[in-house]
Amino acid sequence: MRLVFLAALAKTLHEVTIGLDLAEQLTDAGVASHFVVNPYNEDQLRTARTPYTLVEPELGENVRDVVHGVVKEFRADAVVLVDYLAHWMTFKVGYRTDPWFVEDLGLPVIPLDLYDLENTSRRVEILGTTMEVDDNLLRMPVQLLPVPMNRPRITPSGRGLPYRANRTVEPLTRNARRETRRALGLPDGARLLMVPTLPWQRLMQAHAAPPTRELAGRLPRLLAHHLARLPRDTHFLLTGPLFDGFAEGLPGERIHHRPEYTAGEYHRLLGSSDAVFSFHLPSYALERAVQADIPGLLGVNNHPVDGPADTERLDAALPGGLTRRVRDWLAGHSGPLPDFHMWPLRWNEVLRPLLEANPFTDTLRRAELLDEHTLVDGLERILYDGTERDRLAAARAEYRDTMNALPETAGTFTEAARRLGLGG
């Protein structure tokens, strides 16, 4: 079987990594793959020695002709959408063309669904505007659900088939971990907290609607204050853009900044860390931390704040109340502060349901970003508290056992292909 993988999203490694992982798992089953990607991900394809074609938004509607040419020349049997939602967003917003031109290719279409959209909402925020993702997914015969973050079970409709992703991510050996930390210039005995950010989040500071733009610019300053309260032997591995708040609010001698990296380098950086702190979903780092066996903390904001009355209600709701620093930060916000799971975007209607009754959440701690006491305490525990680190390690091991119990990915894909009328 011959598959064309469409993964044209720019400024992130996540989707292409998931697609490549699936393609590599299917190689032994006799499946050949060709990728259509943005130049940002060219190194991944080159390293994997997988054939690819590059596309950029400047192509506009002409991207259709490029994809049609790839499908014809490669003699593809089917098209795989690496992240249904990202496919819709990339072509509708980035290329300004109908994402469903793929249905005119005359081939079965197999979507990867990273969010279990069948059982969540499809309402998302794009550049400050709320939009609803097309419902084509609900009419498709089958979807593949990478685990994690999806629940490791078939969806109630029977259309969503889970499979284990990231099979090649493993804990670093002791020597590899030591060498990576030494290359970072990390002192002996220091604790390293990985804090991932993404290039598109920096773009939001300039190109989103005003509320999103303000949140993109201001939150790093508050988080830097929180992080600076951690013990003095805590060092910070900042992967991605170095936001102004981090550069100014954290001790420079304890910042280790890696603005660019390959997927392989990213996994080594993750494996060399002592913990991960992410404040946006989906989190490339938190997902892979399960296999890399690194503890993590997810920070979100479930509390919209619009004025003094909301501030006081929030103060009463938090176990330790609001700190003076958080109060001042809220007072300096020019408009309503939204709740959010995908900083600086919201995506709450998609991500909240995805986290409910999901065993993936047992592998990490969660904290409210405006709850300074609980957030700082949680970070300190996953870095320094042996009992808490052991508890989370046991939860990760249990989750890995659950993933390992899933059917072989090639078999799951064969079932998906069968439903689409494809041979093995």
Short mmCIF file of C-alpha atoms in Angstrom, two decimals:
data_model
loop_
_atom_site.label_atom_id
_atom_site.label_comp_id
_atom_site.label_asym_id
_atom_site.label_seq_id
_atom_site.Cartn_x
_atom_site.Cartn_y
_atom_site.Cartn_z
CA MET A 1 0.00 0.00 0.00
CA ARG A 2 1.16 3.51 -0.79
CA LEU A 3 0.13 6.47 1.38
CA VAL A 4 0.46 10.23 0.97
CA PHE A 5 0.60 11.99 4.35
CA LEU A 6 -0.61 15.61 4.38
CA ALA A 7 1.03 17.51 7.26
CA ALA A 8 1.47 21.07 6.00
CA LEU A 9 1.17 22.89 9.36
CA ALA A 10 4.10 25.29 9.95
CA LYS A 11 6.07 26.33 13.04
CA THR A 12 5.60 23.08 14.97
CA LEU A 13 7.15 19.60 14.97
CA HIS A 14 4.21 17.87 16.63
CA GLU A 15 2.01 16.80 13.73
CA VAL A 16 4.81 15.69 11.42
CA THR A 17 6.40 13.68 14.22
CA ILE A 18 3.11 11.85 14.78
CA GLY A 19 2.75 11.20 11.05
CA LEU A 20 6.31 9.92 10.70
CA ASP A 21 5.87 7.69 13.71
CA LEU A 22 2.81 6.09 12.12
CA ALA A 23 4.53 5.72 8.74
CA GLU A 24 7.52 4.03 10.37
CA GLN A 25 5.28 1.64 12.30
CA LEU A 26 3.62 0.62 9.03
CA THR A 27 6.86 0.05 7.10
CA ASP A 28 7.20 -3.59 8.16
CA ALA A 29 3.65 -4.17 6.92
CA GLY A 30 4.75 -3.21 3.41
CA VAL A 31 3.38 0.36 3.45
CA ALA A 32 5.33 3.04 1.54
CA SER A 33 4.83 6.70 2.44
CA HIS A 34 5.33 10.15 0.92
CA PHE A 35 4.84 13.35 2.96
CA VAL A 36 3.64 16.82 2.00
CA VAL A 37 5.05 19.25 4.59
CA ASN A 38 6.07 22.82 5.28
CA PRO A 39 9.84 23.58 4.98
CA TYR A 40 9.93 23.98 8.78
CA ASN A 41 9.76 20.17 8.98
CA GLU A 42 12.10 19.31 6.14
CA ASP A 43 14.85 18.14 8.47
CA GLN A 44 12.56 15.54 10.04
CA LEU A 45 11.80 13.97 6.67
CA ARG A 46 15.41 14.15 5.52
CA THR A 47 16.62 12.50 8.73
CA ALA A 48 13.97 9.78 8.45
CA ARG A 49 14.91 9.22 4.79
CA THR A 50 11.26 9.45 3.87
CA PRO A 51 10.33 11.03 0.51
CA TYR A 52 8.57 14.37 0.77
CA THR A 53 7.30 17.41 -1.09
CA LEU A 54 7.49 20.94 0.33
CA VAL A 55 4.57 23.38 0.23
CA GLU A 56 4.11 26.89 1.61
CA PRO A 57 1.04 29.12 2.10
CA GLU A 58 2.22 31.39 -0.72
CA LEU A 59 0.98 28.69 -3.07
CA GLY A 60 -2.61 29.51 -2.15
CA GLU A 61 -5.07 27.42 -4.15
CA ASN A 62 -2.23 26.12 -6.32
CA VAL A 63 -1.42 23.75 -3.47
CA ARG A 64 -4.23 21.59 -4.83
CA ASP A 65 -2.29 21.01 -8.05
CA VAL A 66 0.84 20.15 -6.09
CA VAL A 67 -0.96 17.57 -3.96
CA HIS A 68 -2.72 16.13 -7.01
CA GLY A 69 0.65 15.77 -8.73
CA VAL A 70 2.18 14.02 -5.71
CA VAL A 71 -0.73 11.58 -5.46
CA LYS A 72 -0.51 10.77 -9.16
CA GLU A 73 3.27 10.43 -9.36
CA PHE A 74 3.50 8.40 -6.15
CA ARG A 75 0.58 6.20 -7.28
CA ALA A 76 -1.01 6.57 -3.87
CA ASP A 77 -3.72 4.24 -2.61
CA ALA A 78 -4.96 6.59 0.13
CA VAL A 79 -4.38 9.99 1.72
CA VAL A 80 -3.65 10.37 5.44
CA LEU A 81 -4.55 13.67 7.14
CA VAL A 82 -2.01 14.07 9.92
CA ASP A 83 -4.29 15.83 12.43
CA TYR A 84 -7.74 16.42 10.98
CA LEU A 85 -8.13 19.73 12.82
CA ALA A 86 -4.72 21.06 11.77
CA HIS A 87 -5.44 20.04 8.16
CA TRP A 88 -8.67 22.04 8.19
CA MET A 89 -7.02 25.04 9.83
CA THR A 90 -3.89 25.02 7.65
CA PHE A 91 -5.66 24.94 4.31
CA LYS A 92 -8.66 27.10 5.24
CA VAL A 93 -6.69 29.83 7.01
CA GLY A 94 -3.13 29.47 5.70
CA TYR A 95 -3.74 28.53 2.06
CA ARG A 96 -7.21 30.13 1.85
CA THR A 97 -8.63 27.16 0.02
CA ASP A 98 -11.24 24.50 0.72
CA PRO A 99 -9.52 21.82 2.86
CA TRP A 100 -11.72 19.16 1.33
CA PHE A 101 -10.14 19.31 -2.10
CA VAL A 102 -8.62 16.04 -0.87
CA GLU A 103 -11.99 14.37 -1.46
CA ASP A 104 -11.66 15.18 -5.16
CA LEU A 105 -8.48 13.12 -5.47
CA GLY A 106 -10.50 9.94 -5.93
CA LEU A 107 -8.79 8.18 -3.01
CA PRO A 108 -9.90 7.07 0.46
CA VAL A 109 -9.04 9.62 3.15
CA ILE A 110 -7.82 8.47 6.57
CA PRO A 111 -7.78 11.20 9.25
CA LEU A 112 -5.75 11.18 12.45
CA ASP A 113 -7.84 12.79 15.17
CA LEU A 114 -5.70 14.20 17.99
CA TYR A 115 -8.66 15.51 20.00
CA ASP A 116 -11.42 12.88 19.73
CA LEU A 117 -13.53 15.52 17.99
CA GLU A 118 -16.42 13.11 17.69
CA ASN A 119 -16.87 13.33 21.48
CA THR A 120 -15.82 16.93 22.13
CA SER A 121 -16.75 20.26 20.59
CA ARG A 122 -15.35 21.49 17.30
CA ARG A 123 -15.30 25.16 18.32
CA VAL A 124 -11.81 26.65 18.32
CA GLU A 125 -10.22 30.08 18.35
CA ILE A 126 -8.09 31.06 15.37
CA LEU A 127 -6.21 34.39 15.66
CA GLY A 128 -8.74 35.64 18.18
CA THR A 129 -11.85 34.60 16.22
CA THR A 130 -13.97 31.63 17.27
CA MET A 131 -14.65 29.20 14.42
CA GLU A 132 -16.23 25.77 14.09
CA VAL A 133 -14.24 23.03 12.44
CA ASP A 134 -16.01 21.30 9.54
CA ASP A 135 -17.95 18.19 10.51
CA ASN A 136 -16.68 15.97 7.68
CA LEU A 137 -15.05 13.80 10.34
CA LEU A 138 -18.45 12.73 11.61
CA ARG A 139 -19.32 11.32 8.19
CA MET A 140 -16.05 9.46 7.66
CA PRO A 141 -16.09 5.67 8.21
CA VAL A 142 -13.03 5.61 10.45
CA GLN A 143 -10.50 7.76 12.29
CA LEU A 144 -7.18 6.85 13.90
CA LEU A 145 -6.57 8.25 17.40
CA PRO A 146 -2.94 8.56 18.55
CA VAL A 147 -2.36 7.63 22.20
CA PRO A 148 -1.44 9.69 24.17
CA MET A 149 -3.38 12.12 24.49
CA ASN A 150 -6.44 10.26 23.28
CA ARG A 151 -8.08 7.72 25.54
CA PRO A 152 -6.71 4.22 24.86
CA ARG A 153 -10.06 2.75 23.83
CA ILE A 154 -12.30 2.60 20.78
CA THR A 155 -14.76 5.50 20.71
CA PRO A 156 -18.46 4.81 21.49
CA SER A 157 -19.42 5.02 17.81
CA GLY A 158 -16.78 2.46 16.90
CA ARG A 159 -15.28 4.82 14.29
CA GLY A 160 -12.34 6.04 16.35
CA LEU A 161 -9.56 3.45 16.61
CA PRO A 162 -6.75 4.17 19.12
CA TYR A 163 -3.16 3.22 18.42
CA ARG A 164 0.08 3.71 20.29
CA ALA A 165 2.10 6.67 19.06
CA ASN A 166 5.69 7.73 19.81
CA ARG A 167 6.97 4.16 20.00
CA THR A 168 10.58 5.24 19.42
CA VAL A 169 10.71 7.63 22.41
CA GLU A 170 12.43 6.01 25.40
CA PRO A 171 14.26 7.20 28.54
CA LEU A 172 17.80 8.37 27.87
CA THR A 173 20.60 6.13 28.99
CA ARG A 174 22.55 7.40 31.97
CA ASN A 175 25.51 8.30 29.77
CA ALA A 176 23.38 10.12 27.17
CA ARG A 177 21.61 12.05 29.89
CA ARG A 178 24.89 13.03 31.51
CA GLU A 179 26.40 14.12 28.19
CA THR A 180 23.37 16.21 27.24
CA ARG A 181 23.31 17.99 30.60
CA ARG A 182 27.03 18.64 30.36
CA ALA A 183 26.57 20.11 26.88
CA LEU A 184 23.94 22.46 28.31
CA GLY A 185 26.46 23.66 30.89
CA LEU A 186 24.36 22.38 33.77
CA PRO A 187 26.15 22.30 37.15
CA ASP A 188 26.35 19.00 39.01
CA GLY A 189 23.39 18.54 41.34
CA ALA A 190 21.19 21.11 39.60
CA ARG A 191 17.55 20.36 38.78
CA LEU A 192 16.45 21.10 35.22
CA LEU A 193 12.91 22.19 34.42
CA MET A 194 11.95 22.11 30.74
CA VAL A 195 9.57 24.93 29.73
CA PRO A 196 8.51 24.53 26.07
CA THR A 197 7.19 27.36 23.92
CA LEU A 198 6.32 27.45 20.22
CA PRO A 199 7.02 29.91 17.38
CA TRP A 200 3.33 30.41 16.60
CA GLN A 201 2.79 31.65 20.15
CA ARG A 202 5.18 34.51 19.45
CA LEU A 203 3.27 35.30 16.25
CA MET A 204 0.15 35.75 18.37
CA GLN A 205 1.80 38.75 20.04
CA ALA A 206 1.56 40.62 16.74
CA HIS A 207 -1.08 38.99 14.56
CA ALA A 208 -3.99 37.94 16.80
CA ALA A 209 -7.01 39.94 17.90
CA PRO A 210 -6.26 42.36 20.80
CA PRO A 211 -7.39 40.12 23.73
CA THR A 212 -5.31 37.18 22.49
CA ARG A 213 -2.40 39.48 21.67
CA GLU A 214 -2.38 40.92 25.18
CA LEU A 215 -2.52 37.49 26.82
CA ALA A 216 0.33 36.28 24.58
CA GLY A 217 2.51 39.17 25.68
CA ARG A 218 1.68 39.35 29.39
CA LEU A 219 1.46 35.77 30.68
CA PRO A 220 5.20 34.97 30.44
CA ARG A 221 5.92 37.81 32.87
CA LEU A 222 3.63 36.29 35.48
CA LEU A 223 4.99 32.78 34.96
CA ALA A 224 8.57 34.01 35.24
CA HIS A 225 7.66 35.39 38.66
CA HIS A 226 6.27 31.99 39.67
CA LEU A 227 9.31 30.12 38.35
CA ALA A 228 11.76 32.47 40.06
CA ARG A 229 10.38 31.29 43.41
CA LEU A 230 11.74 27.78 42.88
CA PRO A 231 14.92 26.75 44.75
CA ARG A 232 18.13 28.38 43.57
CA ASP A 233 19.56 25.20 42.13
CA THR A 234 16.63 24.99 39.67
CA HIS A 235 17.71 25.67 36.10
CA PHE A 236 15.36 26.40 33.22
CA LEU A 237 15.56 24.77 29.80
CA LEU A 238 13.57 27.07 27.51
CA THR A 239 12.89 25.34 24.19
CA GLY A 240 11.41 27.65 21.59
CA PRO A 241 11.03 31.45 21.64
CA LEU A 242 12.47 33.25 24.65
CA PHE A 243 9.64 35.57 25.64
CA ASP A 244 10.48 38.91 27.20
CA GLY A 245 9.05 37.96 30.57
CA PHE A 246 11.29 34.93 30.85
CA ALA A 247 14.41 36.80 29.77
CA GLU A 248 13.80 39.57 32.31
CA GLY A 249 12.25 37.65 35.20
CA LEU A 250 14.54 34.62 35.49
CA PRO A 251 18.19 34.55 36.59
CA GLY A 252 20.23 34.64 33.39
CA GLU A 253 22.85 32.22 34.68
CA ARG A 254 20.14 29.57 35.16
CA ILE A 255 18.54 29.93 31.72
CA HIS A 256 19.46 27.41 29.04
CA HIS A 257 17.81 28.54 25.82
CA ARG A 258 17.43 26.31 22.78
CA PRO A 259 15.40 28.26 20.17
CA GLU A 260 15.76 25.66 17.43
CA TYR A 261 16.19 21.91 17.44
CA THR A 262 15.53 18.78 15.44
CA ALA A 263 13.01 16.23 16.67
CA GLY A 264 15.87 14.02 17.82
CA GLU A 265 17.54 16.88 19.69
CA TYR A 266 14.23 17.75 21.32
CA HIS A 267 13.83 14.23 22.65
CA ARG A 268 17.35 14.32 24.09
CA LEU A 269 16.65 17.66 25.77
CA LEU A 270 13.43 16.27 27.20
CA GLY A 271 15.13 13.13 28.44
CA SER A 272 17.88 15.13 30.12
CA SER A 273 15.37 17.21 32.12
CA ASP A 274 14.12 16.49 35.63
CA ALA A 275 10.58 17.71 34.93
CA VAL A 276 8.44 19.51 32.34
CA PHE A 277 6.14 22.50 32.84
CA SER A 278 3.72 23.16 29.99
CA PHE A 279 0.96 25.77 29.94
CA HIS A 280 -0.67 24.86 26.66
CA LEU A 281 -2.23 21.82 25.03
CA PRO A 282 -1.64 19.72 23.08
CA SER A 283 1.81 19.48 24.59
CA TYR A 284 4.50 17.78 22.54
CA ALA A 285 6.64 17.62 25.69
CA LEU A 286 4.03 16.25 28.12
CA GLU A 287 2.93 13.53 25.69
CA ARG A 288 6.46 12.32 25.10
CA ALA A 289 7.36 12.66 28.77
CA VAL A 290 5.26 9.53 29.38
CA GLN A 291 7.67 7.43 27.30
CA ALA A 292 10.76 9.42 28.30
CA ASP A 293 9.72 8.79 31.94
CA ILE A 294 9.90 12.44 33.00
CA PRO A 295 7.34 13.99 35.41
CA GLY A 296 5.25 16.91 34.19
CA LEU A 297 2.89 19.63 35.29
CA LEU A 298 0.16 21.14 33.12
CA GLY A 299 -0.93 24.69 33.91
CA VAL A 300 -4.28 26.01 32.64
CA ASN A 301 -6.67 28.81 33.53
CA ASN A 302 -10.23 27.72 34.25
CA HIS A 303 -11.17 31.11 35.72
CA PRO A 304 -12.24 33.95 33.42
CA VAL A 305 -11.81 37.29 35.18
CA ASP A 306 -13.71 40.42 34.18
CA GLY A 307 -13.39 43.01 36.89
CA PRO A 308 -12.98 43.23 40.69
CA ALA A 309 -15.97 41.01 41.53
CA ASP A 310 -14.47 38.09 39.58
CA THR A 311 -11.11 38.69 41.24
CA GLU A 312 -12.68 38.38 44.68
CA ARG A 313 -14.60 35.25 43.70
CA LEU A 314 -11.37 33.71 42.44
CA ASP A 315 -9.58 34.68 45.66
CA ALA A 316 -12.24 32.84 47.64
CA ALA A 317 -12.12 29.78 45.35
CA LEU A 318 -8.37 29.16 45.55
CA PRO A 319 -7.08 27.21 48.59
CA GLY A 320 -4.48 29.83 49.49
CA GLY A 321 -6.19 32.79 47.85
CA LEU A 322 -4.60 35.17 45.35
CA THR A 323 -1.10 36.46 45.98
CA ARG A 324 -0.37 40.17 45.70
CA ARG A 325 1.65 39.56 42.54
CA VAL A 326 -1.26 37.82 40.80
CA ARG A 327 -3.68 40.53 41.95
CA ASP A 328 -1.45 43.21 40.49
CA TRP A 329 -1.12 41.27 37.25
CA LEU A 330 -4.90 40.91 36.96
CA ALA A 331 -5.38 44.61 37.70
CA GLY A 332 -3.00 45.48 34.87
CA HIS A 333 -4.97 43.50 32.28
CA SER A 334 -6.74 45.95 30.00
CA GLY A 335 -9.82 43.82 29.39
CA PRO A 336 -11.45 40.54 30.41
CA LEU A 337 -9.05 37.68 31.03
CA PRO A 338 -10.33 34.52 29.31
CA ASP A 339 -10.06 30.98 30.55
CA PHE A 340 -7.71 28.99 28.33
CA HIS A 341 -6.09 25.61 27.77
CA MET A 342 -4.02 26.39 24.67
CA TRP A 343 -2.25 29.60 25.61
CA PRO A 344 -2.68 32.16 24.23
CA LEU A 345 -5.71 30.64 22.48
CA ARG A 346 -8.67 29.14 24.29
CA TRP A 347 -9.82 25.85 22.71
CA ASN A 348 -11.57 25.05 25.99
CA GLU A 349 -14.56 23.37 24.37
CA VAL A 350 -12.25 20.89 22.65
CA LEU A 351 -9.68 20.29 25.35
CA ARG A 352 -11.72 20.19 28.56
CA PRO A 353 -13.79 17.19 27.40
CA LEU A 354 -10.65 15.48 26.08
CA LEU A 355 -9.11 15.59 29.58
CA GLU A 356 -12.19 14.18 31.33
CA ALA A 357 -11.95 10.53 32.39
CA ASN A 358 -8.69 10.32 30.48
CA PRO A 359 -5.98 8.20 32.15
CA PHE A 360 -3.31 10.33 30.51
CA THR A 361 -4.05 13.02 33.10
CA ASP A 362 -3.01 10.64 35.90
CA THR A 363 0.56 10.77 34.61
CA LEU A 364 1.03 14.45 35.51
CA ARG A 365 0.05 17.15 37.95
CA ARG A 366 -2.31 19.96 37.04
CA ALA A 367 -2.48 23.47 38.51
CA GLU A 368 -4.25 26.75 37.90
CA LEU A 369 -1.87 29.36 36.51
CA LEU A 370 -3.40 32.08 38.70
CA ASP A 371 -2.97 29.94 41.83
CA GLU A 372 0.61 30.88 42.61
CA HIS A 373 0.83 28.85 45.82
CA THR A 374 -0.35 25.57 44.30
CA LEU A 375 1.55 26.04 41.04
CA VAL A 376 4.90 26.73 42.67
CA ASP A 377 4.37 23.94 45.19
CA GLY A 378 3.48 21.51 42.40
CA LEU A 379 6.59 22.39 40.40
CA GLU A 380 8.80 22.04 43.44
CA ARG A 381 7.30 18.65 44.22
CA ILE A 382 7.84 17.18 40.75
CA LEU A 383 11.42 18.45 40.82
CA TYR A 384 12.49 17.62 44.38
CA ASP A 385 9.95 15.48 46.28
CA GLY A 386 10.98 11.83 45.96
CA THR A 387 7.60 10.53 47.07
CA GLU A 388 5.74 12.60 44.48
CA ARG A 389 8.20 11.71 41.73
CA ASP A 390 7.77 8.01 42.58
CA ARG A 391 3.97 8.36 42.52
CA LEU A 392 4.03 9.92 39.08
CA ALA A 393 6.57 7.36 37.84
CA ALA A 394 4.20 4.57 38.87
CA ALA A 395 1.31 6.31 37.07
CA ARG A 396 3.41 6.66 33.91
CA ALA A 397 4.39 3.00 34.06
CA GLU A 398 0.75 1.96 34.41
CA TYR A 399 -0.21 4.15 31.47
CA ARG A 400 2.58 2.70 29.34
CA ASP A 401 1.28 -0.79 30.18
CA THR A 402 -2.16 0.31 28.98
CA MET A 403 -0.69 1.62 25.74
CA ASN A 404 1.35 -1.53 25.24
CA ALA A 405 -1.83 -3.57 25.57
CA LEU A 406 -3.30 -1.89 22.49
CA PRO A 407 -3.30 -4.01 19.29
CA GLU A 408 -0.32 -3.70 17.00
CA THR A 409 -0.58 -0.49 15.01
CA ALA A 410 -0.30 -2.31 11.69
CA GLY A 411 -3.35 -4.39 12.61
CA THR A 412 -5.33 -1.31 13.62
CA PHE A 413 -4.42 0.37 10.35
CA THR A 414 -5.42 -2.73 8.40
CA GLU A 415 -8.86 -2.56 10.03
CA ALA A 416 -9.16 1.12 9.11
CA ALA A 417 -8.16 0.32 5.53
CA ARG A 418 -10.68 -2.51 5.37
CA ARG A 419 -13.49 -0.13 6.32
CA LEU A 420 -12.44 2.09 3.44
CA GLY A 421 -12.43 -0.77 0.96
CA LEU A 422 -8.64 -0.97 0.72
CA GLY A 423 -6.63 -4.17 0.52
CA GLY A 424 -3.93 -5.05 3.01
#
